[in-house]
PDB file of N, CA and C in Angstrom:
ATOM      1  N   UNK J   1       9.427  48.433  -4.792  1.00  0.00           N
ATOM      2  CA  UNK J   1       9.144  47.330  -4.318  1.00  0.00           C
ATOM      3  C   UNK J   1      10.679  46.687  -3.618  1.00  0.00           C
ATOM      4  N   UNK J   2      10.453  45.894  -3.013  1.00  0.00           N
ATOM      5  CA  UNK J   2      11.801  45.184  -2.067  1.00  0.00           C
ATOM      6  C   UNK J   2      12.615  44.382  -3.216  1.00  0.00           C
ATOM      7  N   UNK J   3      13.777  44.545  -2.974  1.00  0.00           N
ATOM      8  CA  UNK J   3      14.879  43.885  -3.983  1.00  0.00           C
ATOM      9  C   UNK J   3      15.058  42.505  -3.789  1.00  0.00           C
ATOM     10  N   UNK J   4      14.789  41.882  -2.549  1.00  0.00           N
ATOM     11  CA  UNK J   4      15.045  40.627  -2.250  1.00  0.00           C
ATOM     12  C   UNK J   4      13.697  39.778  -1.622  1.00  0.00           C
ATOM     13  N   UNK J   5      13.568  38.438  -1.732  1.00  0.00           N
ATOM     14  CA  UNK J   5      12.471  37.909  -1.129  1.00  0.00           C
ATOM     15  C   UNK J   5      12.344  38.015   0.605  1.00  0.00           C
ATOM     16  N   UNK J   6      13.502  38.317   1.113  1.00  0.00           N
ATOM     17  CA  UNK J   6      13.535  38.365   2.621  1.00  0.00           C
ATOM     18  C   UNK J   6      13.480  39.735   3.251  1.00  0.00           C
ATOM     19  N   UNK J   7      13.010  40.739   2.363  1.00  0.00           N
ATOM     20  CA  UNK J   7      13.024  42.026   2.770  1.00  0.00           C
ATOM     21  C   UNK J   7      11.626  42.083   3.854  1.00  0.00           C
ATOM     22  N   UNK J   8      11.944  42.798   5.093  1.00  0.00           N
ATOM     23  CA  UNK J   8      10.898  43.110   5.881  1.00  0.00           C
ATOM     24  C   UNK J   8      10.369  44.445   5.844  1.00  0.00           C
ATOM     25  N   UNK J   9       9.263  44.765   6.282  1.00  0.00           N
ATOM     26  CA  UNK J   9       8.377  45.940   6.278  1.00  0.00           C
ATOM     27  C   UNK J   9       7.464  46.065   7.528  1.00  0.00           C
ATOM     28  N   UNK J  10       7.462  47.370   8.217  1.00  0.00           N
ATOM     29  CA  UNK J  10       6.740  47.603   9.216  1.00  0.00           C
ATOM     30  C   UNK J  10       5.297  48.065   8.829  1.00  0.00           C
ATOM     31  N   UNK J  11       4.322  47.389   9.498  1.00  0.00           N
ATOM     32  CA  UNK J  11       2.741  47.744   9.248  1.00  0.00           C
ATOM     33  C   UNK J  11       2.716  49.155   9.810  1.00  0.00           C
ATOM     34  N   UNK J  12       2.166  50.081   8.984  1.00  0.00           N
ATOM     35  CA  UNK J  12       1.834  51.417   9.480  1.00  0.00           C
ATOM     36  C   UNK J  12       0.633  51.452  10.441  1.00  0.00           C
ATOM     37  N   UNK J  13      -0.075  50.390  10.634  1.00  0.00           N
ATOM     38  CA  UNK J  13      -1.264  50.398  11.558  1.00  0.00           C
ATOM     39  C   UNK J  13      -0.985  49.791  12.932  1.00  0.00           C
ATOM     40  N   UNK J  14      -0.377  48.523  12.850  1.00  0.00           N
ATOM     41  CA  UNK J  14      -0.024  47.756  14.001  1.00  0.00           C
ATOM     42  C   UNK J  14       1.425  47.937  14.596  1.00  0.00           C
ATOM     43  N   UNK J  15       2.104  48.280  13.567  1.00  0.00           N
ATOM     44  CA  UNK J  15       3.626  48.245  13.919  1.00  0.00           C
ATOM     45  C   UNK J  15       4.354  46.956  13.735  1.00  0.00           C
ATOM     46  N   UNK J  16       3.840  45.934  13.540  1.00  0.00           N
ATOM     47  CA  UNK J  16       4.554  44.560  13.560  1.00  0.00           C
ATOM     48  C   UNK J  16       4.990  44.483  12.338  1.00  0.00           C
ATOM     49  N   UNK J  17       6.314  43.712  12.232  1.00  0.00           N
ATOM     50  CA  UNK J  17       7.176  43.239  11.192  1.00  0.00           C
ATOM     51  C   UNK J  17       6.649  42.281  10.427  1.00  0.00           C
ATOM     52  N   UNK J  18       6.497  42.434   9.026  1.00  0.00           N
ATOM     53  CA  UNK J  18       5.906  41.277   8.088  1.00  0.00           C
ATOM     54  C   UNK J  18       7.017  41.390   7.047  1.00  0.00           C
ATOM     55  N   UNK J  19       6.847  40.283   6.181  1.00  0.00           N
ATOM     56  CA  UNK J  19       7.680  40.169   4.829  1.00  0.00           C
ATOM     57  C   UNK J  19       7.129  41.167   4.041  1.00  0.00           C
ATOM     58  N   UNK J  20       7.786  41.907   3.380  1.00  0.00           N
ATOM     59  CA  UNK J  20       7.464  43.010   2.357  1.00  0.00           C
ATOM     60  C   UNK J  20       6.551  42.481   1.350  1.00  0.00           C
ATOM     61  N   UNK J  21       6.707  41.455   0.898  1.00  0.00           N
ATOM     62  CA  UNK J  21       5.749  40.668  -0.194  1.00  0.00           C
ATOM     63  C   UNK J  21       4.438  40.344   0.217  1.00  0.00           C
ATOM     64  N   UNK J  22       4.027  40.628   1.507  1.00  0.00           N
ATOM     65  CA  UNK J  22       2.691  40.196   1.908  1.00  0.00           C
ATOM     66  C   UNK J  22       1.866  41.602   2.296  1.00  0.00           C
ATOM     67  N   UNK J  23       2.800  42.558   2.378  1.00  0.00           N
ATOM     68  CA  UNK J  23       2.132  43.938   2.542  1.00  0.00           C
ATOM     69  C   UNK J  23       1.442  44.676   1.529  1.00  0.00           C
ATOM     70  N   UNK J  24       0.438  45.297   1.916  1.00  0.00           N
ATOM     71  CA  UNK J  24      -0.569  46.046   0.845  1.00  0.00           C
ATOM     72  C   UNK J  24      -0.705  47.454   1.139  1.00  0.00           C
ATOM     73  N   UNK J  25      -1.118  48.211  -0.294  1.00  0.00           N
ATOM     74  CA  UNK J  25      -1.187  49.615   0.009  1.00  0.00           C
ATOM     75  C   UNK J  25      -2.798  49.916   0.332  1.00  0.00           C
ATOM     76  N   UNK J  26      -3.218  50.452   1.365  1.00  0.00           N
ATOM     77  CA  UNK J  26      -4.595  50.679   1.583  1.00  0.00           C
ATOM     78  C   UNK J  26      -4.940  52.057   0.755  1.00  0.00           C
ATOM     79  N   UNK J  27      -6.253  52.466   0.792  1.00  0.00           N
ATOM     80  CA  UNK J  27      -6.619  53.502   0.038  1.00  0.00           C
ATOM     81  C   UNK J  27      -6.124  55.031   0.625  1.00  0.00           C
ATOM     82  N   UNK J  28      -5.486  54.903   1.566  1.00  0.00           N
ATOM     83  CA  UNK J  28      -4.972  56.108   2.134  1.00  0.00           C
ATOM     84  C   UNK J  28      -3.348  56.201   1.853  1.00  0.00           C
ATOM     85  N   UNK J  29      -3.061  55.002   1.343  1.00  0.00           N
ATOM     86  CA  UNK J  29      -1.426  55.102   0.841  1.00  0.00           C
ATOM     87  C   UNK J  29      -0.602  54.621   1.911  1.00  0.00           C
ATOM     88  N   UNK J  30      -1.091  53.963   2.983  1.00  0.00           N
ATOM     89  CA  UNK J  30      -0.406  53.360   4.231  1.00  0.00           C
ATOM     90  C   UNK J  30      -0.149  51.832   3.642  1.00  0.00           C
ATOM     91  N   UNK J  31       1.188  51.522   4.145  1.00  0.00           N
ATOM     92  CA  UNK J  31       1.600  50.042   3.811  1.00  0.00           C
ATOM     93  C   UNK J  31       0.976  49.246   5.080  1.00  0.00           C
ATOM     94  N   UNK J  32       0.367  48.397   4.881  1.00  0.00           N
ATOM     95  CA  UNK J  32      -0.371  47.691   6.001  1.00  0.00           C
ATOM     96  C   UNK J  32      -0.366  46.321   5.841  1.00  0.00           C
ATOM     97  N   UNK J  33      -0.456  45.363   6.930  1.00  0.00           N
ATOM     98  CA  UNK J  33      -0.329  43.925   6.769  1.00  0.00           C
ATOM     99  C   UNK J  33      -1.665  43.350   6.510  1.00  0.00           C
ATOM    100  N   UNK J  34      -1.535  42.082   6.047  1.00  0.00           N
ATOM    101  CA  UNK J  34      -3.049  41.734   5.651  1.00  0.00           C
ATOM    102  C   UNK J  34      -3.971  41.436   6.649  1.00  0.00           C
ATOM    103  N   UNK J  35      -3.660  41.555   8.126  1.00  0.00           N
ATOM    104  CA  UNK J  35      -4.807  41.747   9.086  1.00  0.00           C
ATOM    105  C   UNK J  35      -5.262  43.020   9.145  1.00  0.00           C
ATOM    106  N   UNK J  36      -4.620  44.008   8.685  1.00  0.00           N
ATOM    107  CA  UNK J  36      -5.120  45.555   8.920  1.00  0.00           C
ATOM    108  C   UNK J  36      -5.489  45.856   7.616  1.00  0.00           C
ATOM    109  N   UNK J  37      -5.475  45.118   6.478  1.00  0.00           N
ATOM    110  CA  UNK J  37      -6.055  45.412   5.344  1.00  0.00           C
ATOM    111  C   UNK J  37      -7.521  45.530   5.205  1.00  0.00           C
ATOM    112  N   UNK J  38      -8.421  46.346   4.712  1.00  0.00           N
ATOM    113  CA  UNK J  38      -9.763  46.398   4.724  1.00  0.00           C
ATOM    114  C   UNK J  38     -10.228  46.091   3.487  1.00  0.00           C
ATOM    115  N   UNK J  39      -9.589  45.955   2.425  1.00  0.00           N
ATOM    116  CA  UNK J  39      -9.919  45.768   1.011  1.00  0.00           C
ATOM    117  C   UNK J  39     -10.476  47.005   0.525  1.00  0.00           C
ATOM    118  N   UNK J  40     -11.449  46.875  -0.197  1.00  0.00           N
ATOM    119  CA  UNK J  40     -12.375  48.074  -0.849  1.00  0.00           C
ATOM    120  C   UNK J  40     -13.112  48.653   0.152  1.00  0.00           C
ATOM    121  N   UNK J  41     -13.094  48.235   1.707  1.00  0.00           N
ATOM    122  CA  UNK J  41     -13.984  48.945   2.488  1.00  0.00           C
ATOM    123  C   UNK J  41     -13.287  49.725   3.558  1.00  0.00           C
ATOM    124  N   UNK J  42     -13.098  50.973   3.404  1.00  0.00           N
ATOM    125  CA  UNK J  42     -12.461  51.945   4.319  1.00  0.00           C
ATOM    126  C   UNK J  42     -13.299  52.988   4.692  1.00  0.00           C
ATOM    127  N   UNK J  43     -12.667  53.969   5.226  1.00  0.00           N
ATOM    128  CA  UNK J  43     -13.719  55.009   5.562  1.00  0.00           C
ATOM    129  C   UNK J  43     -14.265  55.966   4.380  1.00  0.00           C
ATOM    130  N   UNK J  44     -13.160  55.972   3.417  1.00  0.00           N
ATOM    131  CA  UNK J  44     -13.740  56.666   2.254  1.00  0.00           C
ATOM    132  C   UNK J  44     -14.729  55.955   1.335  1.00  0.00           C
ATOM    133  N   UNK J  45     -14.600  54.809   0.968  1.00  0.00           N
ATOM    134  CA  UNK J  45     -15.440  54.223   0.230  1.00  0.00           C
ATOM    135  C   UNK J  45     -16.232  52.862   0.887  1.00  0.00           C
ATOM    136  N   UNK J  46     -16.655  53.279   1.913  1.00  0.00           N
ATOM    137  CA  UNK J  46     -17.736  52.189   2.934  1.00  0.00           C
ATOM    138  C   UNK J  46     -19.036  52.167   2.225  1.00  0.00           C
ATOM    139  N   UNK J  47     -19.638  51.082   2.099  1.00  0.00           N
ATOM    140  CA  UNK J  47     -21.026  51.248   1.434  1.00  0.00           C
ATOM    141  C   UNK J  47     -21.967  51.928   2.261  1.00  0.00           C
ATOM    142  N   UNK J  48     -21.866  52.245   3.467  1.00  0.00           N
ATOM    143  CA  UNK J  48     -22.628  52.911   4.447  1.00  0.00           C
ATOM    144  C   UNK J  48     -22.395  54.401   4.095  1.00  0.00           C
ATOM    145  N   UNK J  49     -21.301  55.022   3.468  1.00  0.00           N
ATOM    146  CA  UNK J  49     -21.110  56.239   3.200  1.00  0.00           C
ATOM    147  C   UNK J  49     -21.501  56.647   1.970  1.00  0.00           C
ATOM    148  N   UNK J  50     -22.055  55.743   1.114  1.00  0.00           N
ATOM    149  CA  UNK J  50     -22.769  56.232  -0.154  1.00  0.00           C
ATOM    150  C   UNK J  50     -24.185  56.628   0.099  1.00  0.00           C
ATOM    151  N   UNK J  51     -24.612  57.268  -0.946  1.00  0.00           N
ATOM    152  CA  UNK J  51     -26.097  57.690  -1.018  1.00  0.00           C
ATOM    153  C   UNK J  51     -26.923  56.682  -1.396  1.00  0.00           C
ATOM    154  N   UNK J  52     -27.833  56.185  -0.523  1.00  0.00           N
ATOM    155  CA  UNK J  52     -28.928  55.174  -1.233  1.00  0.00           C
ATOM    156  C   UNK J  52     -29.776  55.586  -2.360  1.00  0.00           C
ATOM    157  N   UNK J  53     -29.904  54.673  -3.063  1.00  0.00           N
ATOM    158  CA  UNK J  53     -30.872  54.839  -4.226  1.00  0.00           C
ATOM    159  C   UNK J  53     -32.275  54.828  -3.917  1.00  0.00           C
ATOM    160  N   UNK J  54     -32.943  56.089  -3.758  1.00  0.00           N
ATOM    161  CA  UNK J  54     -34.488  56.115  -3.260  1.00  0.00           C
ATOM    162  C   UNK J  54     -35.305  56.342  -4.295  1.00  0.00           C
ATOM    163  N   UNK J  55     -35.168  56.305  -5.449  1.00  0.00           N
ATOM    164  CA  UNK J  55     -36.034  56.557  -6.784  1.00  0.00           C
ATOM    165  C   UNK J  55     -37.240  55.856  -6.750  1.00  0.00           C
ATOM    166  N   UNK J  56     -38.437  56.428  -6.986  1.00  0.00           N
ATOM    167  CA  UNK J  56     -39.733  55.714  -6.868  1.00  0.00           C
ATOM    168  C   UNK J  56     -39.680  54.705  -8.007  1.00  0.00           C
ATOM    169  N   UNK J  57     -40.592  53.531  -7.809  1.00  0.00           N
ATOM    170  CA  UNK J  57     -40.733  52.564  -8.719  1.00  0.00           C
ATOM    171  C   UNK J  57     -41.608  53.117  -9.778  1.00  0.00           C
ATOM    172  N   UNK J  58     -41.355  53.467 -11.234  1.00  0.00           N
ATOM    173  CA  UNK J  58     -42.188  53.855 -12.291  1.00  0.00           C
ATOM    174  C   UNK J  58     -43.283  52.761 -12.652  1.00  0.00           C
ATOM    175  N   UNK J  59     -43.093  51.596 -12.277  1.00  0.00           N
ATOM    176  CA  UNK J  59     -43.857  50.538 -12.659  1.00  0.00           C
ATOM    177  C   UNK J  59     -45.188  50.641 -12.245  1.00  0.00           C
ATOM    178  N   UNK J  60     -45.435  51.318 -11.069  1.00  0.00           N
ATOM    179  CA  UNK J  60     -46.908  51.407 -10.491  1.00  0.00           C
ATOM    180  C   UNK J  60     -47.509  52.575 -10.994  1.00  0.00           C
ATOM    181  N   UNK J  61     -48.383  52.333 -11.869  1.00  0.00           N
ATOM    182  CA  UNK J  61     -49.032  53.546 -12.473  1.00  0.00           C
ATOM    183  C   UNK J  61     -50.545  53.504 -11.940  1.00  0.00           C
ATOM    184  N   UNK J  62     -51.143  54.797 -11.583  1.00  0.00           N
ATOM    185  CA  UNK J  62     -52.420  54.949 -11.304  1.00  0.00           C
ATOM    186  C   UNK J  62     -52.732  53.761 -10.089  1.00  0.00           C
ATOM    187  N   UNK J  63     -52.158  53.971  -9.027  1.00  0.00           N
ATOM    188  CA  UNK J  63     -52.436  52.922  -7.896  1.00  0.00           C
ATOM    189  C   UNK J  63     -53.845  53.324  -7.332  1.00  0.00           C
ATOM    190  N   UNK J  64     -54.581  52.200  -6.860  1.00  0.00           N
ATOM    191  CA  UNK J  64     -55.905  52.429  -6.198  1.00  0.00           C
ATOM    192  C   UNK J  64     -55.756  51.687  -4.663  1.00  0.00           C
ATOM    193  N   UNK J  65     -56.526  52.256  -3.754  1.00  0.00           N
ATOM    194  CA  UNK J  65     -56.725  51.549  -2.613  1.00  0.00           C
ATOM    195  C   UNK J  65     -57.522  50.162  -2.593  1.00  0.00           C
ATOM    196  N   UNK J  66     -57.240  49.248  -1.807  1.00  0.00           N
ATOM    197  CA  UNK J  66     -57.870  48.214  -1.719  1.00  0.00           C
ATOM    198  C   UNK J  66     -59.292  48.352  -1.521  1.00  0.00           C
ATOM    199  N   UNK J  67     -60.285  47.431  -2.061  1.00  0.00           N
ATOM    200  CA  UNK J  67     -61.615  47.561  -1.928  1.00  0.00           C
ATOM    201  C   UNK J  67     -62.042  47.467  -0.515  1.00  0.00           C
ATOM    202  N   UNK J  68     -63.301  48.184  -0.481  1.00  0.00           N
ATOM    203  CA  UNK J  68     -63.844  48.286   1.075  1.00  0.00           C
ATOM    204  C   UNK J  68     -64.208  46.914   1.553  1.00  0.00           C
ATOM    205  N   UNK J  69     -64.560  45.838   0.633  1.00  0.00           N
ATOM    206  CA  UNK J  69     -65.007  44.595   1.087  1.00  0.00           C
ATOM    207  C   UNK J  69     -63.768  43.732   1.549  1.00  0.00           C
ATOM    208  N   UNK J  70     -62.708  44.049   1.044  1.00  0.00           N
ATOM    209  CA  UNK J  70     -61.339  43.258   1.497  1.00  0.00           C
ATOM    210  C   UNK J  70     -61.014  43.945   2.844  1.00  0.00           C
ATOM    211  N   UNK J  71     -61.303  45.259   3.200  1.00  0.00           N
ATOM    212  CA  UNK J  71     -60.779  45.766   4.447  1.00  0.00           C
ATOM    213  C   UNK J  71     -61.996  45.469   5.336  1.00  0.00           C
ATOM    214  N   UNK J  72     -63.193  44.743   5.274  1.00  0.00           N
ATOM    215  CA  UNK J  72     -64.110  44.366   6.031  1.00  0.00           C
ATOM    216  C   UNK J  72     -64.740  45.776   6.673  1.00  0.00           C
ATOM    217  N   UNK J  73     -64.887  46.731   6.007  1.00  0.00           N
ATOM    218  CA  UNK J  73     -65.547  47.934   6.511  1.00  0.00           C
ATOM    219  C   UNK J  73     -67.176  47.778   6.457  1.00  0.00           C
ATOM    220  N   UNK J  74     -67.940  48.044   7.565  1.00  0.00           N
ATOM    221  CA  UNK J  74     -69.319  47.826   7.714  1.00  0.00           C
ATOM    222  C   UNK J  74     -69.858  49.419   7.646  1.00  0.00           C
ATOM    223  N   UNK J  75     -70.313  49.892   6.500  1.00  0.00           N
ATOM    224  CA  UNK J  75     -70.848  51.331   6.327  1.00  0.00           C
ATOM    225  C   UNK J  75     -72.154  51.510   7.040  1.00  0.00           C
ATOM    226  N   UNK J  76     -72.929  50.364   7.353  1.00  0.00           N
ATOM    227  CA  UNK J  76     -74.168  50.680   8.079  1.00  0.00           C
ATOM    228  C   UNK J  76     -73.930  51.086   9.458  1.00  0.00           C
ATOM    229  N   UNK J  77     -72.748  50.839  10.180  1.00  0.00           N
ATOM    230  CA  UNK J  77     -72.561  51.045  11.462  1.00  0.00           C
ATOM    231  C   UNK J  77     -71.751  52.285  11.488  1.00  0.00           C
ATOM    232  N   UNK J  78     -71.398  52.850  10.437  1.00  0.00           N
ATOM    233  CA  UNK J  78     -70.338  53.875  10.422  1.00  0.00           C
ATOM    234  C   UNK J  78     -71.017  55.157  10.714  1.00  0.00           C
ATOM    235  N   UNK J  79     -70.138  56.160  11.761  1.00  0.00           N
ATOM    236  CA  UNK J  79     -70.669  57.143  12.078  1.00  0.00           C
ATOM    237  C   UNK J  79     -69.737  58.396  11.865  1.00  0.00           C
ATOM    238  N   UNK J  80     -70.118  59.593  11.659  1.00  0.00           N
ATOM    239  CA  UNK J  80     -69.117  60.721  11.528  1.00  0.00           C
ATOM    240  C   UNK J  80     -69.012  61.443  12.899  1.00  0.00           C
ATOM    241  N   UNK J  81     -69.963  61.247  13.719  1.00  0.00           N
ATOM    242  CA  UNK J  81     -69.992  62.000  15.046  1.00  0.00           C
ATOM    243  C   UNK J  81     -68.979  60.982  16.104  1.00  0.00           C
ATOM    244  N   UNK J  82     -67.839  61.755  16.385  1.00  0.00           N
ATOM    245  CA  UNK J  82     -66.747  61.009  17.350  1.00  0.00           C
ATOM    246  C   UNK J  82     -67.413  60.875  18.775  1.00  0.00           C
ATOM    247  N   UNK J  83     -68.262  61.704  19.259  1.00  0.00           N
ATOM    248  CA  UNK J  83     -68.777  61.746  20.419  1.00  0.00           C
ATOM    249  C   UNK J  83     -69.935  60.340  20.581  1.00  0.00           C
ATOM    250  N   UNK J  84     -70.278  60.035  19.597  1.00  0.00           N
ATOM    251  CA  UNK J  84     -71.249  58.854  19.256  1.00  0.00           C
ATOM    252  C   UNK J  84     -70.659  57.538  19.480  1.00  0.00           C
ATOM    253  N   UNK J  85     -69.530  57.433  19.706  1.00  0.00           N
ATOM    254  CA  UNK J  85     -68.599  56.105  19.560  1.00  0.00           C
ATOM    255  C   UNK J  85     -69.156  55.096  20.769  1.00  0.00           C
ATOM    256  N   UNK J  86     -69.575  55.685  21.815  1.00  0.00           N
ATOM    257  CA  UNK J  86     -70.061  54.802  22.819  1.00  0.00           C
ATOM    258  C   UNK J  86     -71.426  53.904  22.509  1.00  0.00           C
ATOM    259  N   UNK J  87     -72.305  54.754  21.677  1.00  0.00           N
ATOM    260  CA  UNK J  87     -73.506  54.063  21.037  1.00  0.00           C
ATOM    261  C   UNK J  87     -73.043  52.970  19.921  1.00  0.00           C
ATOM    262  N   UNK J  88     -71.872  53.169  19.312  1.00  0.00           N
ATOM    263  CA  UNK J  88     -71.655  52.376  18.166  1.00  0.00           C
ATOM    264  C   UNK J  88     -71.046  50.969  18.996  1.00  0.00           C
ATOM    265  N   UNK J  89     -70.302  51.153  19.915  1.00  0.00           N
ATOM    266  CA  UNK J  89     -69.769  50.009  20.476  1.00  0.00           C
ATOM    267  C   UNK J  89     -70.793  49.174  21.357  1.00  0.00           C
ATOM    268  N   UNK J  90     -71.886  49.878  21.810  1.00  0.00           N
ATOM    269  CA  UNK J  90     -72.980  49.214  22.482  1.00  0.00           C
ATOM    270  C   UNK J  90     -73.833  48.447  21.426  1.00  0.00           C
ATOM    271  N   UNK J  91     -73.844  48.881  20.311  1.00  0.00           N
ATOM    272  CA  UNK J  91     -74.674  48.373  19.238  1.00  0.00           C
ATOM    273  C   UNK J  91     -74.137  47.052  18.734  1.00  0.00           C
ATOM    274  N   UNK J  92     -73.131  46.861  18.861  1.00  0.00           N
ATOM    275  CA  UNK J  92     -72.349  45.574  18.267  1.00  0.00           C
ATOM    276  C   UNK J  92     -72.583  44.466  18.892  1.00  0.00           C
TER     277      UNK J  92
END
């Protein structure tokens, strides 16, 4: 550390001169001013550089699809023949 309160230091990022007491070391070991200090977020430990937690939710056991009545499926007019879709739309 500096031996006096009036000691000056040059910022390794911007090159401006600041009092040594306000300078901080970033995670790369560079002495930077408060303006250039990123805090805990730099290129090494930024939240976007971490692997997301994508585990499945174990609380959902034996899930079931919603009921046909809730989906408003009309089984009387349902057809498996795709070519017969014109007749389906005409019957509605």
